[in-house]
Coordinates of C-alpha atoms in Angstrom, one line a residue:
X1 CA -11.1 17.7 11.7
X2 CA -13.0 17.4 15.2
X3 CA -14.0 14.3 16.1
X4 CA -17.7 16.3 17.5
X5 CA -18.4 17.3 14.1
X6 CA -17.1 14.1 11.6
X7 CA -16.9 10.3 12.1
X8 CA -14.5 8.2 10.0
X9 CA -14.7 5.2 8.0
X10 CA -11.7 2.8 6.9
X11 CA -13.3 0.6 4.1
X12 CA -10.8 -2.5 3.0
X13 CA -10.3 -1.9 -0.4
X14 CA -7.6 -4.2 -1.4
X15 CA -5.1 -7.1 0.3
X16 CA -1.7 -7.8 -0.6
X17 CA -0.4 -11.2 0.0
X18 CA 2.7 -11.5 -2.2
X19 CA 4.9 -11.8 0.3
X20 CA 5.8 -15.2 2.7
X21 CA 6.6 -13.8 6.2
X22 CA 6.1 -10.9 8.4
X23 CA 5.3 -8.0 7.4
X24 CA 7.8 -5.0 8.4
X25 CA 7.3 -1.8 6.9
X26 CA 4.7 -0.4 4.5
X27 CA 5.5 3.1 2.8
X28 CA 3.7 5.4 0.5
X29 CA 5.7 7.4 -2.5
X30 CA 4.4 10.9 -3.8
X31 CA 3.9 9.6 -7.0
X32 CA 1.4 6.5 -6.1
X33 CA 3.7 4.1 -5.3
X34 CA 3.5 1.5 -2.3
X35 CA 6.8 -0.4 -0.9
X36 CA 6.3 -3.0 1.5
X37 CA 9.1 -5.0 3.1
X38 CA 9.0 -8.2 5.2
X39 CA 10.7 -10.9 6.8
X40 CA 10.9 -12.9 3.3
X41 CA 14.0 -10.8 3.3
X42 CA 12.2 -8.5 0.1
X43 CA 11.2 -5.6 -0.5
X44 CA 7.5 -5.4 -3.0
X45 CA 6.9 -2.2 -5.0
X46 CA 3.7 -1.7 -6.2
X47 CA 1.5 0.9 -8.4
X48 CA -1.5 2.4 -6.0
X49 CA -3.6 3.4 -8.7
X50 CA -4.1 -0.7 -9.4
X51 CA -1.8 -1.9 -7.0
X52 CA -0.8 -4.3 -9.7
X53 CA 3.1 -5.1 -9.1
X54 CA 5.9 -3.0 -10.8
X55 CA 8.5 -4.7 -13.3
X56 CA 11.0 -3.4 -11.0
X57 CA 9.8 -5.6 -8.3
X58 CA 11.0 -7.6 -6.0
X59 CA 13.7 -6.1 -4.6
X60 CA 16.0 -8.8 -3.4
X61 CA 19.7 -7.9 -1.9
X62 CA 19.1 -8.6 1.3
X63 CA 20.1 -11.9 3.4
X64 CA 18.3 -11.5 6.4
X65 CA 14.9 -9.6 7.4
X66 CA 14.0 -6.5 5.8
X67 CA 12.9 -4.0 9.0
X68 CA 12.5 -1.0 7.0
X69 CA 11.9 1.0 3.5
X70 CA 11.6 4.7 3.0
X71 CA 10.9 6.8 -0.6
X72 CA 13.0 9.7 -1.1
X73 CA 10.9 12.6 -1.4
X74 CA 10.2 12.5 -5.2
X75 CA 10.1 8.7 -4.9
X76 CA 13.0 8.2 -7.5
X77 CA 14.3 6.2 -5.1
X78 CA 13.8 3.5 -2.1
X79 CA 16.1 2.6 1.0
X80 CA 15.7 -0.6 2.5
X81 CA 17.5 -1.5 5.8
X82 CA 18.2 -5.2 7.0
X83 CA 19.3 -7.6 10.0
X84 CA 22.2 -8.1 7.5
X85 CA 23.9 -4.8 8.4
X86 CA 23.1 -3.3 4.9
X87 CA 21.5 0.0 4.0
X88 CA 20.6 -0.2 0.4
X89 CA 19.3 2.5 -2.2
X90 CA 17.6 1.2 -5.3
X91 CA 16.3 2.9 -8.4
X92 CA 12.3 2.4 -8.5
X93 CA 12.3 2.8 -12.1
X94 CA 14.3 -0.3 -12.8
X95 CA 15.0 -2.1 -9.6
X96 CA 18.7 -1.5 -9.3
X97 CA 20.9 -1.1 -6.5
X98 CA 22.7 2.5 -6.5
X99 CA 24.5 2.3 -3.0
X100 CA 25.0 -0.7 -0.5
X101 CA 26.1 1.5 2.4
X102 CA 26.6 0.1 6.1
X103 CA 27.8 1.5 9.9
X104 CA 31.6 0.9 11.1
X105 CA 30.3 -2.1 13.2
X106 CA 28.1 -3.3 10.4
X107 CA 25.2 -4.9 12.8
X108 CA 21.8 -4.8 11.8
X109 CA 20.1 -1.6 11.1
X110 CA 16.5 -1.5 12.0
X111 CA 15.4 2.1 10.7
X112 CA 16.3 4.4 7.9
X113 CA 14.5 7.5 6.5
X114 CA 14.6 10.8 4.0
X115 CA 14.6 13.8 4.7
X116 CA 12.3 16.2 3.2
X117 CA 14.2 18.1 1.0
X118 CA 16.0 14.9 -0.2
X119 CA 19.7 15.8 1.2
X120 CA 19.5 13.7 4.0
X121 CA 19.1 10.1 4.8
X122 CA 19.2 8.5 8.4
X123 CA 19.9 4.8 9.4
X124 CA 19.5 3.5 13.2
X125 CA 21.2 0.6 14.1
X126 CA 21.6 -1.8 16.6
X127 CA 25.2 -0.7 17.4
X128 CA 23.4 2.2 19.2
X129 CA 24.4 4.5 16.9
X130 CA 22.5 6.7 13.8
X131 CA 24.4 7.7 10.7
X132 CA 23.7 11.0 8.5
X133 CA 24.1 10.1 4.9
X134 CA 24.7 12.6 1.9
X135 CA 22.1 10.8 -0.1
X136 CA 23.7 12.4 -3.9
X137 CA 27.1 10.9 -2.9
X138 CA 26.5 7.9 -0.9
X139 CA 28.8 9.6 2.0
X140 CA 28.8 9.5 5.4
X141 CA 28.4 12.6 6.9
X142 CA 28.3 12.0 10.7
X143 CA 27.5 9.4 13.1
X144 CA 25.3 10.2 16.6
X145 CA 26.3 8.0 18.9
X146 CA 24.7 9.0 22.5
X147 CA 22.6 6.8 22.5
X148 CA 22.9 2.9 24.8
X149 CA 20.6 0.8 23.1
X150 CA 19.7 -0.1 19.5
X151 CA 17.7 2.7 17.6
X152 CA 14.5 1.3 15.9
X153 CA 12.6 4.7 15.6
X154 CA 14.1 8.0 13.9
X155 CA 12.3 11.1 12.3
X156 CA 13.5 14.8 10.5
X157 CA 11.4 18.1 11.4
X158 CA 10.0 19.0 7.9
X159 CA 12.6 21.6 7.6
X160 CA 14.9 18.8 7.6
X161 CA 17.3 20.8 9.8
X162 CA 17.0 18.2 12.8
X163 CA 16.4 14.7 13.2
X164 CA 14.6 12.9 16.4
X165 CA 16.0 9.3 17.0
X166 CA 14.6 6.9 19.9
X167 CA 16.2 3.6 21.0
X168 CA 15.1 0.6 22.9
X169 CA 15.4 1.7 26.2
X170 CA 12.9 3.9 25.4
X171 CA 15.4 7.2 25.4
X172 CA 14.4 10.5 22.7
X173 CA 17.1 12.4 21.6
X174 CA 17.2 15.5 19.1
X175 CA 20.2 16.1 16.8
X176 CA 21.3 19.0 14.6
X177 CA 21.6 17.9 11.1
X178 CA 23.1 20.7 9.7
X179 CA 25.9 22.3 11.6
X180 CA 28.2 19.5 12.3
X181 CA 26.7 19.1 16.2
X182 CA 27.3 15.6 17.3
X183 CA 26.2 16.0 20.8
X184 CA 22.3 16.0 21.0
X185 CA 20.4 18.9 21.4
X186 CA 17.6 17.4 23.6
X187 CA 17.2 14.3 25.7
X188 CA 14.1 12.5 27.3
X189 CA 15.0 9.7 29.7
X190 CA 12.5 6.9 29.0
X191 CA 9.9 8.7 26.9
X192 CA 8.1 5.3 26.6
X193 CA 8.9 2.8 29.3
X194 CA 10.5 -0.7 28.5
X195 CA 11.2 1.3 24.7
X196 CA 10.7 4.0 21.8
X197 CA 9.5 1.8 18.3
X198 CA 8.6 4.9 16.0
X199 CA 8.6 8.7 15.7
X200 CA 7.0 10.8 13.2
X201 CA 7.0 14.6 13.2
X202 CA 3.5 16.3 11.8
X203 CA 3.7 18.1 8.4
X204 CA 1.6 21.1 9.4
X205 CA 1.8 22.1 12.7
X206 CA 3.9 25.2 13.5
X207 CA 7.0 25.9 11.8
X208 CA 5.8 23.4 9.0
X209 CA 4.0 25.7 7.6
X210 CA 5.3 29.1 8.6
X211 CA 8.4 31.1 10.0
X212 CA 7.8 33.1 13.5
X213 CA 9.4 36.0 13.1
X214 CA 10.6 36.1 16.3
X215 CA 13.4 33.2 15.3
X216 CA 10.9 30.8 17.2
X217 CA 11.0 27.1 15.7
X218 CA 7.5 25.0 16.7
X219 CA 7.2 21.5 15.5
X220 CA 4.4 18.5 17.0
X221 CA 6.5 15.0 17.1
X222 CA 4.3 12.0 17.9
X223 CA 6.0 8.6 19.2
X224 CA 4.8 5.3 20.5
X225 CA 6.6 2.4 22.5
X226 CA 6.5 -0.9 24.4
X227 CA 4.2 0.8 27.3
X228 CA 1.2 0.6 24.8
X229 CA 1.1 4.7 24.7
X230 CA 1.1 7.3 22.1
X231 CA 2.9 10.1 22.9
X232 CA 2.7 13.6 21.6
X233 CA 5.4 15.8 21.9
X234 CA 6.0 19.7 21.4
X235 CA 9.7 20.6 19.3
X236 CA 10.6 23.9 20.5
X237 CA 13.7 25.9 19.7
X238 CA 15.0 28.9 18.8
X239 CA 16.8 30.1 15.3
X240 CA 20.7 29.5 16.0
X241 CA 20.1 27.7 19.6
X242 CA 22.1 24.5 20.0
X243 CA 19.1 23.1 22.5
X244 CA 15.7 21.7 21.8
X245 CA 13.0 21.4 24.3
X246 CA 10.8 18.8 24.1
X247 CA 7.4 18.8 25.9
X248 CA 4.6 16.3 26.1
X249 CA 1.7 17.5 25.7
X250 CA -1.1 14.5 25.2
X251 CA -0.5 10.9 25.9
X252 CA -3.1 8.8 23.9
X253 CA -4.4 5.9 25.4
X254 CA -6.2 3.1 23.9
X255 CA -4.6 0.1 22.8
X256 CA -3.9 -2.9 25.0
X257 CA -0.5 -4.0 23.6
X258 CA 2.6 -2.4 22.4
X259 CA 2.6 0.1 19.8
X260 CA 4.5 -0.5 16.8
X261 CA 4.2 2.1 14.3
X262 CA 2.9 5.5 14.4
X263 CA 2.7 8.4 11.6
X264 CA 0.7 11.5 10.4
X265 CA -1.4 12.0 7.9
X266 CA 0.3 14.4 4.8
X267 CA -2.7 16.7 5.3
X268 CA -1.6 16.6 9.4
X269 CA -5.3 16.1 10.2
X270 CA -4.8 12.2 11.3
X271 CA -2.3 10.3 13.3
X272 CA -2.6 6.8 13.1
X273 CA -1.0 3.8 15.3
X274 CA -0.4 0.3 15.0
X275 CA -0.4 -2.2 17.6
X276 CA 0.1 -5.7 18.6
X277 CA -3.7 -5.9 19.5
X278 CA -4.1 -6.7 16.2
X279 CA -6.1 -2.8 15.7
X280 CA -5.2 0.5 14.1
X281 CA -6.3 3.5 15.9
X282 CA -6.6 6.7 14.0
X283 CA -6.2 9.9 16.0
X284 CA -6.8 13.9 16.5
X285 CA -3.4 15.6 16.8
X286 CA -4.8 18.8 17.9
X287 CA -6.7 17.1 20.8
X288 CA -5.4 13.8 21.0
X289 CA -8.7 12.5 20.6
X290 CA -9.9 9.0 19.8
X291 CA -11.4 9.0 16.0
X292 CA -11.8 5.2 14.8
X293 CA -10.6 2.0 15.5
X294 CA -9.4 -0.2 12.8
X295 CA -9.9 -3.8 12.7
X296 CA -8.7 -6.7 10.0
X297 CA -5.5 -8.4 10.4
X298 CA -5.5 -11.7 12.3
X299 CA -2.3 -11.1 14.1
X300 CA 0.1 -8.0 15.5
X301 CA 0.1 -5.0 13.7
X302 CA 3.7 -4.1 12.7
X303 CA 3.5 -1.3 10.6
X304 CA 1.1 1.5 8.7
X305 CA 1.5 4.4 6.6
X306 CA -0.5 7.0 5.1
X307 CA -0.6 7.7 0.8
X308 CA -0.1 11.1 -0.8
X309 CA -3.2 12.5 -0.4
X310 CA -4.0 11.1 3.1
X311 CA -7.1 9.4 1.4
X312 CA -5.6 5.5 1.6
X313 CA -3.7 4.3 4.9
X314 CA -1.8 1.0 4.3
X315 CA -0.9 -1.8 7.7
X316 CA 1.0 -4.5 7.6
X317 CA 1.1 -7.6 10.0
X318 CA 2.7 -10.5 11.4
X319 CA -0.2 -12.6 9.4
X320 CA 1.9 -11.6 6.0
X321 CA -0.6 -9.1 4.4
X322 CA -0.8 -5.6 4.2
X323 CA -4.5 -4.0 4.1
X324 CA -5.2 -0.5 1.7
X325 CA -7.9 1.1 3.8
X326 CA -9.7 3.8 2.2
X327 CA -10.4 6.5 5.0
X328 CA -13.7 8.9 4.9
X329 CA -16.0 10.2 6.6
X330 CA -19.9 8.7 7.4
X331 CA -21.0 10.8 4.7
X332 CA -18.8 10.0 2.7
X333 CA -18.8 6.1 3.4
X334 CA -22.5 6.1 2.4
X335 CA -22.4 7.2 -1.2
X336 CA -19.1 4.9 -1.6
X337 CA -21.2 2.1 -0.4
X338 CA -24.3 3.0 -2.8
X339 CA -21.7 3.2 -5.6
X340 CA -20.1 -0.4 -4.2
X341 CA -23.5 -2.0 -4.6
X342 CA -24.2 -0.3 -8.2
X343 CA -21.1 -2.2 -9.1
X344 CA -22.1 -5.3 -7.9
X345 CA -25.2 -5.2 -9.4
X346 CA -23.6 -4.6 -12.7
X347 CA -21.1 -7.4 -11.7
X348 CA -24.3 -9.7 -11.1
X349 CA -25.1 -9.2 -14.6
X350 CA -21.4 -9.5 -16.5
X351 CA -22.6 -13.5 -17.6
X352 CA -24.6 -11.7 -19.9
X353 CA -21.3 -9.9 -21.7
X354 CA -19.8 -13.3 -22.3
X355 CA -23.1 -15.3 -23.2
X356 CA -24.5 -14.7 -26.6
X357 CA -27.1 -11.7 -27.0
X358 CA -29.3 -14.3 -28.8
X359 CA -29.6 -16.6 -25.9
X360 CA -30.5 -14.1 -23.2
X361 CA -33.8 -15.1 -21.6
X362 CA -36.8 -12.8 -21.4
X363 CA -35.7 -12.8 -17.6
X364 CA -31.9 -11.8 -18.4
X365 CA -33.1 -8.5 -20.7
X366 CA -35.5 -7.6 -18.0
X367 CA -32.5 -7.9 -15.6
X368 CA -30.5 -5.9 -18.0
X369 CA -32.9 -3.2 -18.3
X370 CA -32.6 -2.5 -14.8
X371 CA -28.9 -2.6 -14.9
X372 CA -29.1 0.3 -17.2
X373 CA -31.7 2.6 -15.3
X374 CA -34.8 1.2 -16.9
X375 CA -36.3 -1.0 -15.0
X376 CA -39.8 0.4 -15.0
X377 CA -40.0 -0.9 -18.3
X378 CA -39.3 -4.7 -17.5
X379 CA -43.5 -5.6 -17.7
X380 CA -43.8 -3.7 -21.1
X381 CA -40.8 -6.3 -22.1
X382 CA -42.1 -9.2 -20.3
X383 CA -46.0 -9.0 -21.8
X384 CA -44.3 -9.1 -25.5
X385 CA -41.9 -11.7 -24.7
X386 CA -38.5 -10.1 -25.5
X387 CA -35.7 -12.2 -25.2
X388 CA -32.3 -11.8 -26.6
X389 CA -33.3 -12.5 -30.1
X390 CA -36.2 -9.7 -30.2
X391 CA -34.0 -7.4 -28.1
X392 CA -30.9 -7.2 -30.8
X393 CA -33.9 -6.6 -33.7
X394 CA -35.1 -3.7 -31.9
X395 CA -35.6 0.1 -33.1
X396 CA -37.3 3.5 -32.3
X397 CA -40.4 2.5 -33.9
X398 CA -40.6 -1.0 -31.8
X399 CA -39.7 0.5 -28.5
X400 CA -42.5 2.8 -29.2
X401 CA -44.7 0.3 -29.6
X402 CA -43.7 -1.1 -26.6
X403 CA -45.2 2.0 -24.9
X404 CA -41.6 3.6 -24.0
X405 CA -43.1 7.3 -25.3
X406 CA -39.8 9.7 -23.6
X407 CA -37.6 9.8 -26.5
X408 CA -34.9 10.3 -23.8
X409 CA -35.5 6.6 -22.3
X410 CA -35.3 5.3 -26.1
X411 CA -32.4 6.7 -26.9
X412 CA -30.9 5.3 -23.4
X413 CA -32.2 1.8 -24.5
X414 CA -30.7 2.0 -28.2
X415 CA -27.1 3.2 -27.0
X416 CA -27.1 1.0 -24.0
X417 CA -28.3 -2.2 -26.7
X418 CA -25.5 -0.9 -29.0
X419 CA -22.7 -0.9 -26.1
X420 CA -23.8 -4.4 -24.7
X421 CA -23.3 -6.3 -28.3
X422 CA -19.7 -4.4 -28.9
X423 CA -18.9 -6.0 -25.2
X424 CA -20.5 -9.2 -26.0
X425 CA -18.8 -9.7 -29.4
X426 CA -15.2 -8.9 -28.0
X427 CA -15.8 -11.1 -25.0
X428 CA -17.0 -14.1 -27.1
X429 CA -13.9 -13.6 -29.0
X430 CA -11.4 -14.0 -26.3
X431 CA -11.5 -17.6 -25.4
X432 CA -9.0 -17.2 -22.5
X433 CA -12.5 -15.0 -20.8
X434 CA -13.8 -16.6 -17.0
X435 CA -10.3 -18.5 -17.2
X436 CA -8.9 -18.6 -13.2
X437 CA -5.6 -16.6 -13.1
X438 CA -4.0 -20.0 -11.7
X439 CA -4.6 -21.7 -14.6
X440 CA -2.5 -19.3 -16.5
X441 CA 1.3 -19.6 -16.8
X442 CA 2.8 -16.4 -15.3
X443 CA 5.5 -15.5 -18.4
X444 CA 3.5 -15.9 -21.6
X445 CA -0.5 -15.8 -19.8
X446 CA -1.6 -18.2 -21.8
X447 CA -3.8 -21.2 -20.2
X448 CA -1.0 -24.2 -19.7
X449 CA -0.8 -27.4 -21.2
X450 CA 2.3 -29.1 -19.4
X451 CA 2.3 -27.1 -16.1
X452 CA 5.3 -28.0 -14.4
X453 CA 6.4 -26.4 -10.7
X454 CA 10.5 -25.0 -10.8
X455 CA 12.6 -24.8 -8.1
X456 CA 10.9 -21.1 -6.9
X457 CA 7.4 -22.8 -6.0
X458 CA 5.9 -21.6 -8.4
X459 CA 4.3 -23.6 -11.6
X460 CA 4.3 -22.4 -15.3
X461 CA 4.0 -23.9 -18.9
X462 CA 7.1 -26.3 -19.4
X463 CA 8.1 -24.7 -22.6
X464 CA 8.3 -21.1 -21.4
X465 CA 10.6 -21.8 -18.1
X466 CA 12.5 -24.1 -20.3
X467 CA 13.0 -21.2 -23.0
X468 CA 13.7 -18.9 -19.9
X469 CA 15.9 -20.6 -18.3
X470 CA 17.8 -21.7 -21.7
X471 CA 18.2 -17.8 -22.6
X472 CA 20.9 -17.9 -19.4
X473 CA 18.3 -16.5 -16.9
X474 CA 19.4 -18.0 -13.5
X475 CA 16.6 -16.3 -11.9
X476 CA 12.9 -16.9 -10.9
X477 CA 10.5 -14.9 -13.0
X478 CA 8.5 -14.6 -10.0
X479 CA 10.5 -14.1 -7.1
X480 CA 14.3 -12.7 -9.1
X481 CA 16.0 -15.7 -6.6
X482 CA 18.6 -18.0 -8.1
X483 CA 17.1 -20.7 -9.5
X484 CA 19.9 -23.0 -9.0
X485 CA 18.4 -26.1 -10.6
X486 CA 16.7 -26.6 -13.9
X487 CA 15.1 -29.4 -12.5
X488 CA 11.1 -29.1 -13.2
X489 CA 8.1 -31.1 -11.5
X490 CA 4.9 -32.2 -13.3
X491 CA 1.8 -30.4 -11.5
X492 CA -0.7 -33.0 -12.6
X493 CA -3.3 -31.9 -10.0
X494 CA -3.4 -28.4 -11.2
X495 CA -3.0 -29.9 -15.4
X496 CA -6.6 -32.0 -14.2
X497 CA -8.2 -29.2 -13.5
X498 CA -7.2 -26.8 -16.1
X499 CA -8.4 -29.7 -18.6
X500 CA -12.0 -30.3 -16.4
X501 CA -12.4 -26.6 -16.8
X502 CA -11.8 -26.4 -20.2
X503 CA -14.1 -29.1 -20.7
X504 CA -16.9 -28.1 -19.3

């Protein structure tokens, strides 16, 4: 992808804003899930396809902030890594913990990932060391411990045979994963000034993708830091060598604060980095050129990952969201926007799917018609007055009459008439439909009659949480805290509005 030949486009396409505090980490799963950890001291899992919230979620274990979460490879599993010295492996499917695993010194750990091939697991922590973890038996394996500051940024090659970690006195350092080395293999002295925050290695370039038959071993690493710089860096070893080389080779400048988070696209075609200046700047790894800048939180950028298929890049801030940007190119961009404002046109028009056929206006079928491609009929229908009523007694005959002589555009008419009324028929029967999500209690979904605020914050019908709670369920529906009192609070303000509502 040169940045001569394409332009890129990151369109918002949906905000999170479940959680209460910073936002820490955001990571994408191979299987279209979404984890995002914060300062709320939780971990949210959520499905991409919808990003509706999975039953499994929230993850809540941890006493202090959550800095990190990682998917194992076939995301079967998340690790989430705390202030609170814990390193904790759940089960995605149901939200429960497998392992609770911690360093000797148990002090906060501030990074943890997988490594591909799902044998590995890495932890950096502020006791300046990084533990290797068996991932199938919970063991510890070995413990690098070079370094003389804490390590908040750590990374495997995608053969998963070495691991890059970088600490806060901004010091890289390359270890063998394999062989039982627990001296480094490479060393940079202050790759970033005042301090290393992340380190990704690209899962294309070199090696990635192919064995040199020469026993030669080429990775691209990319790391950013406190001196506002994104740094990329050539891996270079031999098959069997017990040293690394490590050479920059572009050093990307652009942002105007600290970089936070860096990482590569799964395609390897994009680098993207995340910066207190409140942007996201996606890159070129082959060049190190400049492709887009990203703009939409209202404070620091913490964090930012890419999904599956390198189509959706997720950022999270300090102002408690996280933003799913969908990234394509001008082209590209154009048709989604003409295809954004057919939706919305058809969204202008959903009144008519939950007011009765018989009481749409001539001006709401001429409306309609257009809706459906037809459009160029809407004089033939205004100069014989059809309105609803006429419109639902219509037939092949009549619409011939009405001078619509392609049987094509007939046909189009009749099935279009035919799916309108099955809509408008099951919408008139739901009588929750146009009812604010607020107004609806958040165990049964049903509008509430005695709202009533618990001890989580949050408000639901009085006789649900009171059958919850009576079941021995010591825990918020909402949140999966303790909900050490029973005690409920009447939300009158929100029980007058759900009654004005419902009253016209």
């Amino acid at each position: 992808m040169s940045s001569t030949q394409t332009s890129l486009v990151a369109s918002l396409v949906h905000t999170i804003s479940a959680h209460t505090s910073d936002i820490n980490c955001v990571a994408f799963s191979t299987d279209n899930k979404l984890a995002t950890s914060s300062g709320d001291k939780t971990t949210r899992l959520w499905d991409v396809n919808d990003f509706s919230e999975l039953s499994s979620s929230p993850l809540c274990g941890h006493t202090y902030y959550v800095h990190c979460c990682a998917f194992s490879p076939f995301g079967t599993t998340v690790a989430t890594c705390s202030t609170d010295g814990k390193l904790i492996l759940w089960d995605v499917q149901n939200g429960k913990k497998l392992a609770m695993l911690q360093h000797q010194k148990q002090n906060g750990i501030r990074v943890c990932r997988f490594s591909p091939n799902s044998k590995y697991l890495i932890s950096g922590s502020d006791d300046e060391t990084a533990c290797l973890w068996n991932v199938q038996h919970h063991k510890l394996l070995r413990t690098f411990s070079e370094h003389e500051a804490s390590i908040v940024g750590c990374a495997f090659s995608p053969d998963s045979n070495y691991v890059v970690t970088g600490c806060s006195n901004g010091n890289l350092r390359a270890w063998d994963t394999n062989h039982g080395h627990i001296k480094h293999l490479a060393y940079i002295l202050e790759g970033h000034d005042l301090g290393v925050t992340c380190c990704d290695f690209s899962p294309t370039y070199g090696s990635a993708r192919e064995v040199y038959k020469d026993g030669s071993i080429w990775f691209l690493l990319g790391t950013c830091g406190q001196d506002s710089l994104v740094k990329l860096w050539v891996f270079h070893t031999q098959l069997g060598s017990t040293t690394v080389n490590l050479t920059e080779v572009h050093k990307l400048v652009g942002h105007s604060g600290p970089v936070m988070s860096c990482c590569f696209s799964p395609n390897g075609q994009l680098l993207a980095s995340a910066s207190i200046d409140k942007t996201i700047r996606l890159w070129e790894p082959a060049t190190g050129s400049s492709l887009h800048i990203i703009s939409g939180h209202s404070r620091y950028v913490t964090c930012c990952a890419f999904s599956s298929n390198s189509q959706f890049l997720a950022s999270g801030s300090n102002d408690k969201t996280v933003l799913i940007w969908k990234i394509t190119t001008q082209g590209e961009a154009i048709d989604n926007l003409k295809a954004d404002q057919d939706r919305r046109a058809l969204d202008e028009q959903s009144y008519m799917t939950v007011k009765p056929i018989a009481q749409w206006t001539v001006e709401d079928v001429c409306n309609w018609l257009s809706t459906i491609g037809m459009g160029h009929y809407t004089d033939n229908f205004k100069s014989n007055d059809i309105d609803g009523t006429e419109l639902v007694n219509l037939n092949n005959e009549m619409l011939v009459s009405l001078r619509i002589d392609a049987l094509g555009h007939r046909n189009k008419i009749l099935r279009a008439m035919k799916c309108i009324s099955v809509k408008n028929e099951q919408s008139l029967k739901d009588p929750d439909a146009g009812i604010p999500d607020e107004y609806l209690c958040p165990i049964t979904r049903e509008v509430m009659k005695d709202p009533v605020i618990a001890e989580d914050g949050y408000t639901y019908e009085r006789e649900a949480i009171t059958a919850w709670t009576s079941k021995g369920k010591d825990r918020s529906p909402m949140t999966n805290a303790i909900l050490s009192t029973k005690q409920l609070t009447p939300n009158r303000s929100l029980k007058m509005l759900i009654q004005r509502h419902l009253n016209g």
